[in-house]
Coordinates of N, CA, C and O in Angstrom, one line a residue:
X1 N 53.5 68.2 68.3 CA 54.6 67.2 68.3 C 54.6 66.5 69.6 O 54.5 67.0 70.7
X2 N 54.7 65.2 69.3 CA 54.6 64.7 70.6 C 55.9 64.2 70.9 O 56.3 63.4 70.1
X3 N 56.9 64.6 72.2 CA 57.7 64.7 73.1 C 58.1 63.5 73.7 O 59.3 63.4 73.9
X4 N 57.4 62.3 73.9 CA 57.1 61.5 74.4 C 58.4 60.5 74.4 O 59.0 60.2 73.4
X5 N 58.9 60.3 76.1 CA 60.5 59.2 75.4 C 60.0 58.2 75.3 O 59.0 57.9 75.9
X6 N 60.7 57.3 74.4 CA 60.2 56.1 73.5 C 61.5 55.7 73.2 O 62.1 56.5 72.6
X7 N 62.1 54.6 73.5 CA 63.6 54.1 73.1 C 63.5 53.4 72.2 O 62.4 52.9 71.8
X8 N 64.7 53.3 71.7 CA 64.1 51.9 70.8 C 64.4 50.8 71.3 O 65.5 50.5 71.5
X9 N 63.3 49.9 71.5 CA 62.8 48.4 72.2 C 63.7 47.9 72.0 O 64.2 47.3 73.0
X10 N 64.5 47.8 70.6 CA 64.9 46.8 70.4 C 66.6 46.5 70.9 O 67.2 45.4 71.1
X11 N 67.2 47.8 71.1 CA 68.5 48.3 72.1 C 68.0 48.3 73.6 O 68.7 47.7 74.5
X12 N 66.8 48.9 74.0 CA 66.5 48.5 75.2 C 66.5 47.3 75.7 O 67.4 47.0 76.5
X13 N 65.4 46.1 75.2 CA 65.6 44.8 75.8 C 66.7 43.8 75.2 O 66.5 42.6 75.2
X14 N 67.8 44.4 74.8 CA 68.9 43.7 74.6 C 70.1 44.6 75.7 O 71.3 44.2 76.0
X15 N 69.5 45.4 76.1 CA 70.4 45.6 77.2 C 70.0 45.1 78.4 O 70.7 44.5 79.2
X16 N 68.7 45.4 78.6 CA 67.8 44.6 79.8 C 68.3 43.3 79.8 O 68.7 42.8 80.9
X17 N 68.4 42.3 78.3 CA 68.8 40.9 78.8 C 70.0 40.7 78.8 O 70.4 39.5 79.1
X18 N 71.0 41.8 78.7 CA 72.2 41.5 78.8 C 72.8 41.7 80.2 O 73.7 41.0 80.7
X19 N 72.2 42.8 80.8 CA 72.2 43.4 82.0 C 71.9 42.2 83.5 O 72.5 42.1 84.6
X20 N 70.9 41.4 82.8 CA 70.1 40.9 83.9 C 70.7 39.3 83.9 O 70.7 38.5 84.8
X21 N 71.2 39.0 82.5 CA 72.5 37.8 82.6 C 73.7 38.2 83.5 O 74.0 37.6 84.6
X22 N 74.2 39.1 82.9 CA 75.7 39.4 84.1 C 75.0 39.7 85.3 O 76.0 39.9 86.0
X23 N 74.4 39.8 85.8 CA 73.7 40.0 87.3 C 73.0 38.5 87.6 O 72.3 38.5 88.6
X24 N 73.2 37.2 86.9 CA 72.8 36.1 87.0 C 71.2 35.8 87.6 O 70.7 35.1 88.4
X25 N 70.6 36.8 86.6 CA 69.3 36.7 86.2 C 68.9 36.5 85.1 O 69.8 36.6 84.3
X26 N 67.8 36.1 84.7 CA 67.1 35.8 83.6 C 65.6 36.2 83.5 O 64.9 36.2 84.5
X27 N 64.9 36.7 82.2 CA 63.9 37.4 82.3 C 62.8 36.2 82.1 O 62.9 35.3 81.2
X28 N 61.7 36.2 83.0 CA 60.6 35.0 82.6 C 59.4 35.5 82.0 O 58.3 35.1 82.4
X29 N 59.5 36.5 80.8 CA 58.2 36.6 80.6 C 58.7 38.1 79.5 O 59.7 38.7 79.4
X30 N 57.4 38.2 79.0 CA 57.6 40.2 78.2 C 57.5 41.4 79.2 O 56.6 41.6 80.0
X31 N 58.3 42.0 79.0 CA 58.5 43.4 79.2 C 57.5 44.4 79.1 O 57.4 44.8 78.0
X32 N 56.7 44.9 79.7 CA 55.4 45.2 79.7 C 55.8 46.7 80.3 O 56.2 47.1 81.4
X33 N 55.5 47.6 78.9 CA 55.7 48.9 79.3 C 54.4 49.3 80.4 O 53.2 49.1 80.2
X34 N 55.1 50.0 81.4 CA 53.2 50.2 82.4 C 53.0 51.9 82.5 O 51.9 52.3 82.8
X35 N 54.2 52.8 82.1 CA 53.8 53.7 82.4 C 54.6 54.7 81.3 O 55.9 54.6 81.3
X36 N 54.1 55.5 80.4 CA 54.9 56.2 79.1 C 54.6 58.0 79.7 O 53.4 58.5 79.8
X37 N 55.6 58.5 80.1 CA 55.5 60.3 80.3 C 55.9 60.8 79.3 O 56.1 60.1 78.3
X38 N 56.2 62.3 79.5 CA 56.8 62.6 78.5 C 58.3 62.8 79.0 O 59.2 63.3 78.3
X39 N 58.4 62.5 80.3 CA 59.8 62.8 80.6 C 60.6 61.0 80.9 O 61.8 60.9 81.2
X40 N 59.8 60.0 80.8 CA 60.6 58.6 81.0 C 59.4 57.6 80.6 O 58.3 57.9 80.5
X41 N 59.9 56.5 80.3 CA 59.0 55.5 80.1 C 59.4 54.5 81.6 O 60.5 54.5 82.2
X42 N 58.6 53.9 82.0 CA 59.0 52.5 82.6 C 58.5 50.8 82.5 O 57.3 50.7 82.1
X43 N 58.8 50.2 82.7 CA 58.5 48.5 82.0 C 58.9 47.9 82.9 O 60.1 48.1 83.3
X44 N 58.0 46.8 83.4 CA 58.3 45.8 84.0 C 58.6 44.7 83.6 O 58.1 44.2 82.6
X45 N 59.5 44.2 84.4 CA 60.3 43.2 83.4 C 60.2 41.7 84.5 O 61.1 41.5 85.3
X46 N 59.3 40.8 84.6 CA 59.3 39.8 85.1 C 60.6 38.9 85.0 O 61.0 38.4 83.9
X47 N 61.3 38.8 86.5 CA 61.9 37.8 87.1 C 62.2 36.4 87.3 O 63.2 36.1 87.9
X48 N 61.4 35.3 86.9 CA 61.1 34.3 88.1 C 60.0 34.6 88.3 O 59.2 34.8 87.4
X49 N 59.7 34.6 90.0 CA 58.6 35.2 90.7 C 58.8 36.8 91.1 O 58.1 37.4 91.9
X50 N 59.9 37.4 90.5 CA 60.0 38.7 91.1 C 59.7 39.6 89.9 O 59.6 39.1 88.8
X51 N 59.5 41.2 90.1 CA 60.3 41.7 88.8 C 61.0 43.0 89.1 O 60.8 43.6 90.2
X52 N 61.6 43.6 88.3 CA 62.5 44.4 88.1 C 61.8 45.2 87.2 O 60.9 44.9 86.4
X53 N 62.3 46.4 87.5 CA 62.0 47.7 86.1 C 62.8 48.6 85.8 O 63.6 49.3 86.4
X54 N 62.4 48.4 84.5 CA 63.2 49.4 83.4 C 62.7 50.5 83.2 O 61.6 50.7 82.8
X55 N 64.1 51.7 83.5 CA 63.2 53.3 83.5 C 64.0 53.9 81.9 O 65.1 53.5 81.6
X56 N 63.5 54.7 81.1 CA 64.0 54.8 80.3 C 64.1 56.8 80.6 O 63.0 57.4 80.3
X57 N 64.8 57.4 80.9 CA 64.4 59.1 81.3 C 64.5 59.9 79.9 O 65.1 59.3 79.0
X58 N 64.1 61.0 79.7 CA 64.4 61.9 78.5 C 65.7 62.4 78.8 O 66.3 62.4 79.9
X59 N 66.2 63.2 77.3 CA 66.9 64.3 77.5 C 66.8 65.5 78.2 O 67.4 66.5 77.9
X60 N 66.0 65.5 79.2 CA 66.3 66.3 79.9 C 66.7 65.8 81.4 O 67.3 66.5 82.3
X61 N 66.4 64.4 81.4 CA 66.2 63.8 83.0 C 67.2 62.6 83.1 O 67.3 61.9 84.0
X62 N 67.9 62.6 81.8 CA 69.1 61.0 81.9 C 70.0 61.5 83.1 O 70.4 60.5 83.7
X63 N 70.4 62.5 83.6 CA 71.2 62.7 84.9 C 70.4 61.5 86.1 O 71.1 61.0 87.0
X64 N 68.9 61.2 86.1 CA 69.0 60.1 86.9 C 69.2 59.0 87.5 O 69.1 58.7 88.7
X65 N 69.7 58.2 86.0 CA 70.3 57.0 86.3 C 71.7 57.1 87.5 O 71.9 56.6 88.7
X66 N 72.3 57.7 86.7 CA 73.8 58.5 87.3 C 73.7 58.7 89.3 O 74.3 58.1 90.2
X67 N 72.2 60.1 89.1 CA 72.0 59.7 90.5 C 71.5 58.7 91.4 O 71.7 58.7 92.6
X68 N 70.7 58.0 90.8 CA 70.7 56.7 91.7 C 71.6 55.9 92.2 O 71.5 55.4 93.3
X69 N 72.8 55.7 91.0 CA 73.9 54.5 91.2 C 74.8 55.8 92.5 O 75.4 55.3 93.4
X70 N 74.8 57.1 92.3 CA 75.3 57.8 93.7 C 74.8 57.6 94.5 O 75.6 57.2 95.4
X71 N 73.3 57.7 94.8 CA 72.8 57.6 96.3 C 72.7 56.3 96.8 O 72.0 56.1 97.8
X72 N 73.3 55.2 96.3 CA 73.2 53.8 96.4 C 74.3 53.7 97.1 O 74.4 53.5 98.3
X73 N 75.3 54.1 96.0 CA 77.1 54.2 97.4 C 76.7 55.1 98.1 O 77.5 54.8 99.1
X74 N 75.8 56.4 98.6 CA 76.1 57.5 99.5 C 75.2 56.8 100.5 O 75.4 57.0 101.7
X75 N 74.3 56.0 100.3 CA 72.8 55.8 101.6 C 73.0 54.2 101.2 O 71.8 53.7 101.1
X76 N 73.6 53.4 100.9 CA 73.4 52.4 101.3 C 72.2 51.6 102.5 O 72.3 51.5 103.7
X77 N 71.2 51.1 101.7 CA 70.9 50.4 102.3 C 69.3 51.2 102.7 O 68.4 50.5 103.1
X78 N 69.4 52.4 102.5 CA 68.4 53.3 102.6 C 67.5 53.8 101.4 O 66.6 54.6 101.4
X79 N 68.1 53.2 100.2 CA 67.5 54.0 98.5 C 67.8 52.6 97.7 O 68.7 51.9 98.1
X80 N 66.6 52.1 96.2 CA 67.4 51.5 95.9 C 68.3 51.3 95.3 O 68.7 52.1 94.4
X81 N 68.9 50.2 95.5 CA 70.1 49.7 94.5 C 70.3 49.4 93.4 O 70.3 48.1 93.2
X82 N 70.7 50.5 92.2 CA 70.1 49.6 90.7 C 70.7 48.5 90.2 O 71.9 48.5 90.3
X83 N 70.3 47.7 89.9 CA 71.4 46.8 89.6 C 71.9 46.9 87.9 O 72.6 46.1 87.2
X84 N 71.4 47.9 87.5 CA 72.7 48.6 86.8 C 72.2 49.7 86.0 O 71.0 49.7 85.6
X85 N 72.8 50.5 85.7 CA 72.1 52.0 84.7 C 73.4 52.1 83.8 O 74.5 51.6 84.0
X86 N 73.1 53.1 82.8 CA 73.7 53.1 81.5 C 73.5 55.0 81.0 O 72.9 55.7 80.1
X87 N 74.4 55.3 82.2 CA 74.6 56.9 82.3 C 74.2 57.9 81.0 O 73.5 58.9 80.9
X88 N 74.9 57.2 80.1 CA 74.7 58.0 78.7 C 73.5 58.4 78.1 O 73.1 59.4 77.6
X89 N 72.7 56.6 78.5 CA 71.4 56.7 77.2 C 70.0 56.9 78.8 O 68.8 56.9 78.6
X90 N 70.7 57.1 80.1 CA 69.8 57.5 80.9 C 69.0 56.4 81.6 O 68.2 56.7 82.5
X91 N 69.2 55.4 81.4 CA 68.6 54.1 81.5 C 69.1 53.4 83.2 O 70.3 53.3 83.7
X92 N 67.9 52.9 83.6 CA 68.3 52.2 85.1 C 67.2 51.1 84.8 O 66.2 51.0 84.1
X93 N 67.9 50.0 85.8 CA 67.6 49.1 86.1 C 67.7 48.9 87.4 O 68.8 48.9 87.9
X94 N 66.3 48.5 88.0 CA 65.9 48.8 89.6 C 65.4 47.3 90.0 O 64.7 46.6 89.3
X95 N 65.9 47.0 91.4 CA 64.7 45.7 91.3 C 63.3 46.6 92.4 O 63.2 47.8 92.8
X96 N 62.5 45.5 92.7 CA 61.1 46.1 92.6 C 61.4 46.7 94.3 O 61.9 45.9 95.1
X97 N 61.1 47.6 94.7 CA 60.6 48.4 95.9 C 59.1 48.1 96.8 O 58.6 48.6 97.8
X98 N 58.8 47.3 95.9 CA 57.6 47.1 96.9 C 56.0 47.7 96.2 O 55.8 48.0 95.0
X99 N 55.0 47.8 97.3 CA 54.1 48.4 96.6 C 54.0 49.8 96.7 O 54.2 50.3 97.8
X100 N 53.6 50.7 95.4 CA 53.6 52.3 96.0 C 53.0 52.5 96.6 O 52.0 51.8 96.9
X101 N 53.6 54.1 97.2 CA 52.9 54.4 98.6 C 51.2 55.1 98.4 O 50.3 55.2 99.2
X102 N 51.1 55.5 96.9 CA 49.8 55.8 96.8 C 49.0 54.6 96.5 O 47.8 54.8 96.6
X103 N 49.2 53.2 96.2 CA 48.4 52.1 96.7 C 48.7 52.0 97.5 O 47.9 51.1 97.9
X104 N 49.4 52.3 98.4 CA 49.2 51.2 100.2 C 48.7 51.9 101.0 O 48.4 51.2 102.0
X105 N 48.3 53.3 101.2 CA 47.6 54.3 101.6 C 47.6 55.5 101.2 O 48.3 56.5 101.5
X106 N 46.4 55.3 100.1 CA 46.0 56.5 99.6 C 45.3 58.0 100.3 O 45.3 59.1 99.9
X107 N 44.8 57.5 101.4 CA 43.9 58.3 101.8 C 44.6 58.2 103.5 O 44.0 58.4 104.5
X108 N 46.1 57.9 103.5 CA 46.1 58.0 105.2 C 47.8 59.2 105.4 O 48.9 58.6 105.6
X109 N 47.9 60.1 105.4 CA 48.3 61.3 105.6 C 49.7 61.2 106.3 O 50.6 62.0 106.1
X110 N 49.6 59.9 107.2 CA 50.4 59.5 108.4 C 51.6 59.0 107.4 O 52.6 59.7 107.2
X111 N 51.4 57.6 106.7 CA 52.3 57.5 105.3 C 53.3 58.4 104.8 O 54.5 58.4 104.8
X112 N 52.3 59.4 104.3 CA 53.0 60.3 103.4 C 54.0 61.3 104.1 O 54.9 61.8 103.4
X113 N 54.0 61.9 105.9 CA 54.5 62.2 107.1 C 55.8 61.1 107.0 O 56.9 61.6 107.0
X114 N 55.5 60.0 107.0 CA 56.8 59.1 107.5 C 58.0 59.3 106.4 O 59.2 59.5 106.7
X115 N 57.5 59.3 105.2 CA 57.8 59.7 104.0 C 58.9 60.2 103.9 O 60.1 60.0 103.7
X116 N 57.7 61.5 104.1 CA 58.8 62.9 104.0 C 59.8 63.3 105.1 O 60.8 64.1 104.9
X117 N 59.4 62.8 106.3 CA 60.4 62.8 107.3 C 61.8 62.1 107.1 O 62.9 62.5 107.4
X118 N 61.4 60.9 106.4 CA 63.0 60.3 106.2 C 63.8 60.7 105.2 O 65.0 60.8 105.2
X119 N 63.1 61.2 104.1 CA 63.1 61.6 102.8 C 64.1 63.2 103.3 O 65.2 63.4 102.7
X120 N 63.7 64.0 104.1 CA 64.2 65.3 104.9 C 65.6 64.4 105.2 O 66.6 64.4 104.5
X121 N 65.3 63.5 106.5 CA 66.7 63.3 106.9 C 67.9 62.8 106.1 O 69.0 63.1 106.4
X122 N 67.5 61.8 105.0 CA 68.4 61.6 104.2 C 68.4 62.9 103.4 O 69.6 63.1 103.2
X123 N 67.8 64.0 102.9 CA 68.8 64.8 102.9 C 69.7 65.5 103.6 O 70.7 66.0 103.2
X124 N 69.3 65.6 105.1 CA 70.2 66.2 106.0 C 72.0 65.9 106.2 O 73.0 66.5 106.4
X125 N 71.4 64.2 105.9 CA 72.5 63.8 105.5 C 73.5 63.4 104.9 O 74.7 63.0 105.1
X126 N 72.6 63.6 104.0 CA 73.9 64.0 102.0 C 74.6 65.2 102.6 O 75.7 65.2 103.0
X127 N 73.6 66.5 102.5 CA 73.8 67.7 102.2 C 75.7 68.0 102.2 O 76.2 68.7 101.3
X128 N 76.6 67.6 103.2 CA 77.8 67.6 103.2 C 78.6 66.7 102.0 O 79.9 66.7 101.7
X129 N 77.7 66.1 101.4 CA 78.4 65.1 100.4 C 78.7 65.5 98.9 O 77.7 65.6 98.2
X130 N 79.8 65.7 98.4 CA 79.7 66.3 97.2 C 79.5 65.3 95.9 O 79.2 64.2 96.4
X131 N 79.4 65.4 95.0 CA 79.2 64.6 93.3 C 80.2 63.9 93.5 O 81.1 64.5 94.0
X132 N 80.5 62.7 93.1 CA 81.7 62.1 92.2 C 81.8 61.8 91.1 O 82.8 61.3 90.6

């Protein structure tokens, strides 16, 4: 049986374009699923010249939308900022972060050090912070 989350497209990119209107955006192009797990789908969604992506999580992993839009109010300015998620069906909308860190150095150790070091301190710095 295959597991695989798969939304349906057709409630997806009707929230995508509804999402990205009230945020006074507009989509320039199709939605191009890039990556299908068995625990989220994601799609990029051309901008303009920018793009944005749509994460779709399973029932097991919809609590992430939820925590993103937290660590956005808790680290400001340090995680990103969705520009909007849909707690229930698990769904976030991110604008783009850049290039990943396994393209931008794959093979340099120092990267993945800087990483984890900030990645540590921002938890150091939650850690006192409770759920809302």
């Amino acid at each position: 049986m295959d597991s695989t989350v798969v939304p349906d497209w057709s409630q997806a990119l009707a929230w995508i374009d509804d999402t990205l209107t009230t945020a006074g955006l507009r989509p320039t192009g199709t939605v191009e699923q890039t990556r299908v797990r068995p625990w989220s789908v994601l799609a990029k969604v051309p901008v303009g010249a920018a793009t944005v992506w749509f994460k779709a999580n399973g029932h097991c992993s919809t609590y992430e939308a939820r925590l993103l839009d937290a660590l956005a109010r808790w680290a400001p300015g340090r995680v990103l900022e969705p520009i909007a998620i849909d707690a229930q069906r698990g769904w976030s909308l991110l604008p783009d972060g850049g290039q990943t860190l396994r393209a931008a150095a794959p093979d340099d150790p120092g990267h993945w050090e800087q990483l984890l070091s900030r990645h540590a301190e921002l938890q150091r710095d939650l850690a006192p912070t409770r759920a809302t």
